[in-house]
mmCIF file of C-alpha atoms in Angstrom:
data_model
loop_
_atom_site.group_PDB
_atom_site.id
_atom_site.type_symbol
_atom_site.label_atom_id
_atom_site.label_comp_id
_atom_site.label_asym_id
_atom_site.label_seq_id
_atom_site.Cartn_x
_atom_site.Cartn_y
_atom_site.Cartn_z
ATOM 1 C CA UNK P 1 69.108 105.532 86.937
ATOM 2 C CA UNK P 2 68.367 105.729 90.616
ATOM 3 C CA UNK P 3 69.147 108.866 92.579
ATOM 4 C CA UNK P 4 72.232 107.471 94.284
ATOM 5 C CA UNK P 5 73.826 106.813 90.890
ATOM 6 C CA UNK P 6 72.793 110.243 89.673
ATOM 7 C CA UNK P 7 74.194 111.866 92.814
ATOM 8 C CA UNK P 8 77.542 110.218 92.043
ATOM 9 C CA UNK P 9 77.370 111.465 88.440
ATOM 10 C CA UNK P 10 76.676 114.990 89.761
ATOM 11 C CA UNK P 11 80.196 114.995 91.186
ATOM 12 C CA UNK P 12 82.023 116.914 88.497
ATOM 13 C CA UNK P 13 85.399 118.519 87.972
ATOM 14 C CA UNK P 14 84.460 121.777 89.651
ATOM 15 C CA UNK P 15 82.573 122.757 92.768
ATOM 16 C CA UNK P 16 80.353 125.018 90.657
ATOM 17 C CA UNK P 17 79.168 122.153 88.459
ATOM 18 C CA UNK P 18 78.738 119.923 91.505
ATOM 19 C CA UNK P 19 76.511 122.553 93.089
ATOM 20 C CA UNK P 20 74.404 123.201 90.002
ATOM 21 C CA UNK P 21 73.763 119.583 89.105
ATOM 22 C CA UNK P 22 73.094 118.566 92.699
ATOM 23 C CA UNK P 23 70.697 121.501 93.053
ATOM 24 C CA UNK P 24 68.480 120.070 90.320
ATOM 25 C CA UNK P 25 68.704 116.558 91.727
ATOM 26 C CA UNK P 26 67.708 117.652 95.221
ATOM 27 C CA UNK P 27 64.971 120.145 94.337
ATOM 28 C CA UNK P 28 63.363 119.010 91.095
ATOM 29 C CA UNK P 29 64.288 115.483 90.028
ATOM 30 C CA UNK P 30 61.686 113.529 92.020
ATOM 31 C CA UNK P 31 58.804 115.702 90.787
ATOM 32 C CA UNK P 32 59.950 115.654 87.162
ATOM 33 C CA UNK P 33 58.283 113.402 84.640
ATOM 34 C CA UNK P 34 60.183 110.469 83.159
ATOM 35 C CA UNK P 35 61.194 112.420 80.053
ATOM 36 C CA UNK P 36 62.745 115.227 82.076
ATOM 37 C CA UNK P 37 64.467 112.734 84.378
ATOM 38 C CA UNK P 38 65.908 111.041 81.313
ATOM 39 C CA UNK P 39 67.049 114.397 79.902
ATOM 40 C CA UNK P 40 68.818 115.182 83.188
ATOM 41 C CA UNK P 41 70.578 111.814 83.167
ATOM 42 C CA UNK P 42 71.628 112.473 79.556
ATOM 43 C CA UNK P 43 72.870 115.945 80.501
ATOM 44 C CA UNK P 44 75.148 114.349 83.084
ATOM 45 C CA UNK P 45 76.841 112.325 80.332
ATOM 46 C CA UNK P 46 78.285 115.510 78.809
ATOM 47 C CA UNK P 47 81.922 116.384 79.303
ATOM 48 C CA UNK P 48 82.511 119.081 81.920
ATOM 49 C CA UNK P 49 83.382 121.898 79.455
ATOM 50 C CA UNK P 50 80.173 121.330 77.481
ATOM 51 C CA UNK P 51 78.057 121.011 80.627
ATOM 52 C CA UNK P 52 79.677 124.145 82.054
ATOM 53 C CA UNK P 53 78.839 126.019 78.860
ATOM 54 C CA UNK P 54 75.187 125.042 79.070
ATOM 55 C CA UNK P 55 74.773 125.675 82.793
ATOM 56 C CA UNK P 56 76.852 128.813 83.282
ATOM 57 C CA UNK P 57 77.732 130.457 79.994
ATOM 58 C CA UNK P 58 74.345 130.502 78.314
ATOM 59 C CA UNK P 59 75.201 128.038 75.567
ATOM 60 C CA UNK P 60 71.807 127.103 74.219
ATOM 61 C CA UNK P 61 70.542 123.598 73.882
ATOM 62 C CA UNK P 62 67.929 122.802 71.266
ATOM 63 C CA UNK P 63 66.262 120.336 73.620
ATOM 64 C CA UNK P 64 63.290 121.967 75.385
ATOM 65 C CA UNK P 65 63.716 119.615 78.354
ATOM 66 C CA UNK P 66 67.341 120.679 78.827
ATOM 67 C CA UNK P 67 66.276 124.318 78.587
ATOM 68 C CA UNK P 68 63.669 123.648 81.278
ATOM 69 C CA UNK P 69 66.238 121.931 83.513
ATOM 70 C CA UNK P 70 68.670 124.847 83.172
ATOM 71 C CA UNK P 71 65.921 127.340 84.026
ATOM 72 C CA UNK P 72 64.967 125.333 87.103
ATOM 73 C CA UNK P 73 68.580 125.154 88.252
ATOM 74 C CA UNK P 74 68.909 128.927 87.952
ATOM 75 C CA UNK P 75 65.579 129.587 89.652
ATOM 76 C CA UNK P 76 66.951 128.715 93.099
#
């Protein structure tokens, strides 16, 4: 998906999720390889409670690309 569509999908149910997902999009998405970009797009398909758990509550994903995305989000 193009970045404008992803930006729209970054708009979530809470300001916190909006901020975290947009942070990745703005700082890392363009430089990411196609696999990581695809993993980010897939991450945005999750329901807010599941996404919130992964991004803020330390719920672990088994996908190394998702783990990398979460680390990048928290590195800023």
